[in-house]
Coordinates of C-alpha atoms in Angstrom, one line a residue:
M1 CA 67.1 49.6 33.6
K2 CA 63.7 50.2 35.3
N3 CA 64.9 48.5 38.5
F4 CA 68.1 50.6 38.5
L5 CA 66.1 53.8 38.2
F6 CA 63.8 52.7 40.9
A7 CA 66.7 52.0 43.2
I8 CA 68.3 55.4 42.5
F9 CA 64.9 57.0 43.1
L10 CA 64.5 55.4 46.5
L11 CA 68.0 56.1 47.6
L12 CA 67.6 59.8 46.7
G13 CA 64.6 59.7 49.0
V14 CA 66.8 58.5 51.9
L15 CA 69.3 61.3 51.3
C16 CA 66.5 63.9 51.6
G17 CA 66.5 63.6 55.4
R18 CA 66.2 60.5 57.5
A19 CA 65.1 60.8 61.1
Q20 CA 66.1 58.1 63.6
V21 CA 63.1 56.0 64.8
P22 CA 62.6 54.7 68.3
E23 CA 64.5 51.5 69.0
D24 CA 61.3 49.5 69.7
T25 CA 59.8 50.4 66.3
T26 CA 58.7 47.2 64.5
I27 CA 58.3 46.7 60.7
F28 CA 56.5 43.8 59.2
F29 CA 56.5 42.5 55.6
V30 CA 52.9 41.2 55.2
N31 CA 51.7 38.7 52.6
I32 CA 48.0 38.3 52.0
Y33 CA 46.9 34.9 50.6
P34 CA 44.7 34.6 47.5
G35 CA 41.2 35.9 47.3
S36 CA 38.3 35.2 45.0
E37 CA 38.8 38.0 42.4
I38 CA 41.0 37.3 39.4
Y39 CA 43.4 40.1 40.4
E40 CA 43.8 38.5 43.9
L41 CA 44.7 34.9 42.8
E42 CA 48.4 35.2 43.6
G43 CA 47.9 37.2 46.7
H44 CA 49.1 40.6 47.8
S45 CA 52.0 42.1 49.8
A46 CA 52.5 45.3 51.8
I47 CA 54.7 46.7 54.6
I48 CA 53.3 47.7 58.0
V49 CA 55.3 50.1 60.2
N50 CA 54.5 50.3 63.9
I51 CA 56.2 53.2 65.7
P52 CA 55.3 53.4 69.4
G53 CA 52.9 56.2 70.2
Q54 CA 51.8 56.4 66.5
L55 CA 49.1 54.8 64.5
P56 CA 50.5 51.7 62.7
M57 CA 50.6 52.5 59.0
A58 CA 50.5 50.2 55.9
Y59 CA 52.4 50.9 52.7
N60 CA 50.6 49.3 49.8
F61 CA 52.1 49.3 46.3
G62 CA 49.0 47.6 44.6
V63 CA 46.3 50.3 44.3
F64 CA 44.6 51.0 41.0
D65 CA 41.5 53.0 40.0
F66 CA 38.9 51.2 37.8
N67 CA 37.3 54.6 37.3
S68 CA 40.3 56.4 35.8
P69 CA 39.8 57.5 32.2
N70 CA 40.0 54.6 29.6
F71 CA 41.2 52.2 32.3
V72 CA 40.3 49.0 30.4
Y73 CA 41.9 50.2 27.1
R74 CA 45.0 51.4 28.9
F75 CA 45.3 48.2 30.9
V76 CA 45.0 46.0 27.7
K77 CA 47.5 48.2 26.0
G78 CA 50.0 47.8 28.9
E79 CA 49.7 51.3 30.3
T80 CA 49.0 49.9 33.7
D81 CA 49.6 52.7 36.2
Y82 CA 49.4 51.6 39.8
M83 CA 49.9 53.7 43.0
A84 CA 51.8 53.3 46.2
V85 CA 49.7 54.6 49.1
E86 CA 50.0 54.9 52.9
W87 CA 47.0 54.3 55.1
P88 CA 46.2 53.1 58.7
A89 CA 47.0 49.4 59.0
V90 CA 43.7 48.6 60.6
S91 CA 41.8 50.0 57.6
F92 CA 44.1 48.2 55.2
L93 CA 43.7 44.8 57.0
A94 CA 39.9 45.0 57.6
P95 CA 38.8 43.9 54.1
Y96 CA 41.0 40.8 54.2
A97 CA 39.6 39.8 57.6
D98 CA 36.0 40.3 56.2
H99 CA 36.8 38.2 53.2
G100 CA 38.4 35.4 55.2
R101 CA 41.9 35.8 53.7
R102 CA 45.0 34.6 55.5
V103 CA 47.5 37.3 56.3
M104 CA 51.1 36.4 57.4
A105 CA 53.4 38.9 59.1
H106 CA 57.2 38.7 59.0
E107 CA 59.0 41.0 61.4
L108 CA 62.1 42.4 59.8
N109 CA 65.3 41.8 61.7
F110 CA 66.6 45.3 61.2
T111 CA 68.8 47.7 63.1
S112 CA 67.4 51.1 64.0
E113 CA 69.4 52.6 61.1
Q114 CA 67.9 50.1 58.7
K115 CA 64.4 50.8 60.0
S116 CA 64.9 54.5 59.6
R117 CA 66.2 54.0 56.1
L118 CA 63.2 51.8 55.1
I119 CA 60.6 54.2 56.6
S120 CA 62.2 57.1 54.7
L121 CA 62.1 55.1 51.5
L122 CA 58.5 54.3 52.0
K123 CA 57.4 57.8 52.8
E124 CA 59.3 59.2 49.8
N125 CA 57.6 56.6 47.5
V126 CA 54.0 57.5 48.6
K127 CA 54.4 61.2 48.0
P128 CA 51.8 62.3 45.4
E129 CA 54.5 63.2 42.9
N130 CA 56.1 59.8 43.2
A131 CA 53.3 57.4 44.0
V132 CA 52.2 56.4 40.4
Y133 CA 54.4 53.8 38.7
R134 CA 54.1 51.6 35.6
Y135 CA 53.0 48.2 36.9
N136 CA 54.3 45.0 35.4
Y137 CA 52.3 41.9 36.3
V138 CA 55.4 39.7 36.9
K139 CA 58.4 42.0 37.2
D140 CA 57.4 45.1 38.9
N141 CA 54.3 44.6 41.1
C142 CA 52.8 44.8 44.6
A143 CA 55.3 42.2 45.9
T144 CA 58.5 43.0 44.0
R145 CA 58.4 46.7 44.9
P146 CA 58.2 46.4 48.7
L147 CA 60.8 43.6 48.5
R148 CA 63.2 45.9 46.6
A149 CA 62.6 48.6 49.2
V150 CA 63.5 46.2 52.0
E151 CA 66.6 45.1 50.2
L152 CA 67.7 48.7 49.7
A153 CA 67.1 49.5 53.3
A154 CA 69.1 46.4 54.4
G155 CA 72.0 47.6 52.3
D156 CA 72.7 44.1 50.9
S157 CA 71.2 41.5 48.6
I158 CA 68.3 39.4 49.9
H159 CA 68.8 35.7 49.5
L160 CA 65.4 34.1 49.5
A161 CA 64.6 30.5 50.6
P162 CA 63.4 28.0 48.0
A163 CA 59.8 28.7 46.9
P164 CA 57.2 26.0 47.5
F165 CA 56.5 25.7 43.8
E166 CA 60.2 25.3 43.1
A167 CA 60.5 22.5 45.7
N168 CA 57.4 20.6 45.0
S169 CA 56.5 21.0 41.3
S170 CA 57.3 18.4 38.6
V171 CA 56.9 21.0 35.8
P172 CA 59.4 23.8 34.9
V173 CA 59.4 26.8 37.2
T174 CA 58.1 29.5 34.9
F175 CA 55.8 32.5 35.3
R176 CA 53.1 30.7 33.4
N177 CA 53.3 27.5 35.4
I178 CA 53.2 29.3 38.7
M179 CA 50.1 31.2 37.4
R180 CA 48.5 27.9 36.5
H181 CA 49.1 26.6 40.0
Y182 CA 47.3 29.5 41.6
H183 CA 44.6 29.7 38.8
K184 CA 43.7 26.0 39.0
N185 CA 40.2 26.8 40.2
Y186 CA 39.8 29.5 37.5
P187 CA 40.6 27.5 34.3
W188 CA 38.8 30.0 31.9
Y189 CA 41.0 32.8 33.3
Q190 CA 44.1 30.8 32.6
F191 CA 42.7 29.9 29.2
G192 CA 42.6 33.6 28.4
I193 CA 46.2 34.2 29.8
D194 CA 47.5 31.3 27.7
M195 CA 46.0 32.8 24.6
A196 CA 47.0 36.4 25.3
L197 CA 50.5 36.1 26.7
G198 CA 53.4 34.7 24.7
S199 CA 56.7 33.1 25.3
G200 CA 57.9 35.9 27.5
I201 CA 56.5 34.1 30.6
D202 CA 57.8 30.6 29.7
Y203 CA 61.6 30.9 30.5
P204 CA 63.1 29.2 33.6
L205 CA 63.0 31.6 36.5
R206 CA 65.7 32.6 38.9
R207 CA 64.6 32.3 42.5
R208 CA 64.2 36.1 42.9
E209 CA 61.8 36.2 40.0
M210 CA 59.5 33.7 41.7
A211 CA 58.7 36.4 44.3
F212 CA 56.3 38.0 41.9
A213 CA 53.6 35.8 43.5
P214 CA 53.0 37.0 47.1
A215 CA 51.8 33.6 48.2
E216 CA 55.1 32.1 47.0
L217 CA 57.1 35.0 48.5
D218 CA 55.5 34.4 51.9
K219 CA 57.2 31.0 52.2
M220 CA 60.5 32.3 50.8
L221 CA 60.8 35.1 53.4
A222 CA 60.7 33.1 56.6
N223 CA 64.3 31.8 56.1
A224 CA 65.6 34.6 53.9
E225 CA 69.0 36.2 54.6
A226 CA 70.5 39.6 54.0
G227 CA 74.0 40.8 55.0
G228 CA 74.9 37.4 56.5
K229 CA 71.9 37.3 59.0
K230 CA 68.3 36.3 58.9
L231 CA 66.1 38.9 57.3
V232 CA 63.1 38.0 59.5
S233 CA 63.1 37.6 63.3
R234 CA 59.7 36.0 63.6
S235 CA 56.7 35.1 61.4
F236 CA 53.1 34.7 62.5
P237 CA 49.6 34.8 61.1
L238 CA 48.1 38.3 61.5
I239 CA 44.7 37.0 60.3
D240 CA 44.5 33.3 60.7
F241 CA 42.5 31.5 58.0
P242 CA 43.4 28.5 55.8
E243 CA 45.6 29.5 52.9
D244 CA 42.9 28.9 50.2
N245 CA 40.0 29.8 52.4
A246 CA 38.8 32.7 50.2
V247 CA 39.4 31.0 46.8
E248 CA 36.3 29.9 45.0
D249 CA 35.6 26.2 44.5
A250 CA 37.0 24.4 41.5
T251 CA 35.1 24.7 38.2
P252 CA 33.2 21.4 37.6
W253 CA 35.2 19.3 35.1
F254 CA 32.4 19.4 32.5
L255 CA 32.5 23.2 32.4
T256 CA 36.3 23.5 32.1
P257 CA 37.8 24.8 28.8
L258 CA 39.2 21.3 28.0
A259 CA 35.8 19.6 28.4
V260 CA 33.9 22.4 26.5
C261 CA 36.4 22.5 23.7
W262 CA 36.3 18.7 23.2
F263 CA 32.5 18.8 23.2
F264 CA 32.8 21.5 20.5
F265 CA 35.2 19.2 18.5
A266 CA 32.6 16.4 18.7
V267 CA 29.9 18.7 17.3
T268 CA 32.3 19.8 14.6
L269 CA 33.0 16.2 13.7
V270 CA 29.3 15.5 13.3
V271 CA 28.8 18.5 11.1
T272 CA 31.8 17.6 9.0
V273 CA 30.8 14.0 8.4
S274 CA 27.3 15.3 7.4
D275 CA 28.9 17.8 5.0
I276 CA 31.1 15.2 3.4
R277 CA 28.1 12.8 2.9
R278 CA 25.9 15.6 1.5
R279 CA 28.7 17.2 -0.6
R280 CA 27.6 20.5 0.9
V281 CA 29.4 22.9 3.2
T282 CA 27.5 24.2 6.3
R283 CA 28.4 27.8 5.6
W284 CA 26.8 29.3 8.7
F285 CA 28.8 27.0 10.9
D286 CA 32.1 28.0 9.3
A287 CA 31.2 31.6 9.2
I288 CA 30.5 31.7 12.9
Y289 CA 33.5 29.6 14.0
F290 CA 36.1 31.2 11.7
G291 CA 34.6 34.6 12.6
L292 CA 35.2 34.0 16.3
L293 CA 38.7 32.8 15.6
G294 CA 39.3 35.9 13.4
L295 CA 38.1 38.3 16.2
A296 CA 40.4 36.5 18.7
G297 CA 43.2 37.0 16.1
C298 CA 42.4 40.8 15.9
L299 CA 42.8 41.0 19.7
L300 CA 46.1 39.1 19.5
T301 CA 47.2 41.5 16.7
F302 CA 46.5 44.4 19.1
L303 CA 48.4 42.8 22.0
I304 CA 51.4 41.7 19.8
F305 CA 51.9 44.9 17.7
I306 CA 50.3 47.7 19.7
S307 CA 50.3 46.8 23.4
V308 CA 53.4 47.6 25.4
H309 CA 53.0 44.6 27.6
E310 CA 56.4 42.9 27.3
A311 CA 54.9 39.4 27.7
T312 CA 52.5 39.6 24.8
S313 CA 55.1 39.3 22.0
P314 CA 56.2 37.0 20.5
N315 CA 53.1 34.9 20.8
Y316 CA 53.2 31.7 18.7
V317 CA 49.5 31.2 19.2
Y318 CA 49.3 33.8 16.4
L319 CA 50.1 31.0 13.9
W320 CA 46.6 29.6 14.7
L321 CA 44.6 32.7 15.8
N322 CA 45.0 35.5 13.4
P323 CA 42.8 37.9 11.4
F324 CA 43.1 35.9 8.2
C325 CA 40.4 33.6 9.7
L326 CA 38.0 36.5 8.9
L327 CA 38.3 35.6 5.2
V328 CA 36.0 32.7 5.7
P329 CA 32.9 34.6 7.0
V330 CA 33.6 37.4 4.4
L331 CA 34.0 35.1 1.3
I332 CA 32.1 31.9 2.0
F333 CA 28.7 33.2 0.9
V334 CA 30.1 34.8 -2.3
K335 CA 30.5 32.2 -5.1
R336 CA 32.8 34.3 -7.2
T337 CA 35.4 34.3 -4.5
S338 CA 35.5 30.5 -4.0
I339 CA 39.0 30.2 -5.6
V340 CA 40.4 32.7 -3.1
L341 CA 38.8 30.9 -0.2
I342 CA 40.0 27.4 -1.2
C343 CA 43.5 28.8 -1.6
Y344 CA 43.2 30.1 2.0
Q345 CA 41.8 26.9 3.3
I346 CA 44.6 24.8 1.7
A347 CA 47.3 27.1 3.2
N348 CA 45.5 27.2 6.6
F349 CA 45.2 23.4 6.7
A350 CA 48.9 23.0 5.9
V351 CA 49.9 25.4 8.7
L352 CA 47.5 23.7 11.2
L353 CA 48.8 20.3 10.3
A354 CA 52.4 21.4 10.9
L355 CA 51.6 23.3 14.1
P356 CA 51.5 20.2 16.5
A357 CA 54.7 18.9 15.0
I358 CA 56.7 22.2 15.5
W359 CA 55.1 23.3 18.8
Y360 CA 57.4 21.1 20.8
F361 CA 60.3 23.1 19.6
L362 CA 58.8 26.5 20.2
P363 CA 59.6 28.3 23.5
Q364 CA 56.0 28.6 24.5
S365 CA 53.6 26.4 26.6
V366 CA 50.1 26.1 25.3
N367 CA 46.8 25.4 27.0
P368 CA 45.6 21.8 26.4
A369 CA 42.1 23.1 25.4
F370 CA 43.7 24.6 22.3
L371 CA 44.2 21.2 20.8
P372 CA 40.5 20.3 20.1
L373 CA 39.9 23.8 18.8
V374 CA 42.8 23.5 16.3
A375 CA 41.6 20.0 15.4
A376 CA 38.1 21.4 14.8
E377 CA 39.5 24.1 12.5
M378 CA 41.5 21.5 10.6
L379 CA 38.3 19.5 10.1
R380 CA 36.4 22.4 8.7
S381 CA 39.3 23.4 6.3
A382 CA 39.7 19.9 5.1
S383 CA 35.9 19.4 4.6
Y384 CA 35.7 22.7 2.6
I385 CA 38.6 21.6 0.4
F386 CA 37.1 18.1 -0.1
V387 CA 33.5 19.2 -0.8
T388 CA 34.6 22.0 -3.2
C389 CA 36.9 19.7 -5.2
K390 CA 34.3 17.0 -5.4
N391 CA 31.7 19.5 -6.6
S392 CA 34.1 20.9 -9.2
E393 CA 34.8 17.4 -10.6
K394 CA 31.1 16.8 -10.8
S395 CA 30.6 20.0 -12.7

């Protein structure tokens, strides 16, 4: 429905007066390769229009304002309002050159009429009353918007070439797996994504959906077709750097989530063995660990039930991370509530024990670093049950 309304909106812009452009006007679909910031890891896209005798202009659909009121809260909630803006191409490209990011240009193989139509669409879209749109990380973003505008101007569906990930990957082509490919040097960022985003990013993608990542779209455009002819007449590097030149170096293996979480599991195992031998629960350890799990569960509660991000629900990680974990730090120091706490720990252990068995059948891929954390929680639940029962028998 959103794409339909967007198409109608753009077409109305064309009907509001389209002037013919000079024959030698050139229009380029440009793709910028990944940068070092987390919002740059899949790259960026824009359209550059070069009309003879005029300043080349860039049309950018990926502008946001960190300083807008309640930006962080609204972003987490899913109220991600981005803007489409027009500015001189030289000013648009300068930061990418400064940061060493590769920029590829694809000259559109358009007739004069198609060029006029696209320019009218772009100018209508950057008007102040139309510029703000509700951004969607994978379905309506800085790459999909200009691609849709090009398709409308072409007057026919765009048939993209196979994406590099589609051709070379041994894992299913999903939003999450494409993200993992581009986030491989940022494993903690991917750890957070795998925790916060649910099964909505794990279904097999159609080729058009793979274009959400500009770095993938760049390879898909070169041999794309529309209306029975090639969409692009030529492709060339506008700023020539290696594709991953601006990406930070890989995180050392011992600082990755998987290594850190297995180290935590080892510490938990030592504490648990000590508790069983002493017949005493290390309450401060459980209070801190379950407290952190509970706080993460509160965040997931917000994302699942309050946020309007379509990819945050359903999220089966909630079977593990949920606010019930906060019962442990609340009750563990109060002797009168031990019966409530042991009932929770028995139920929690049963759920955690079943989780690895059922996860294979759930439509959601999990981060490997979750396994040691789940195992550590199982150890602490089991040790509490064991020590409490043994002490009860002794009494």
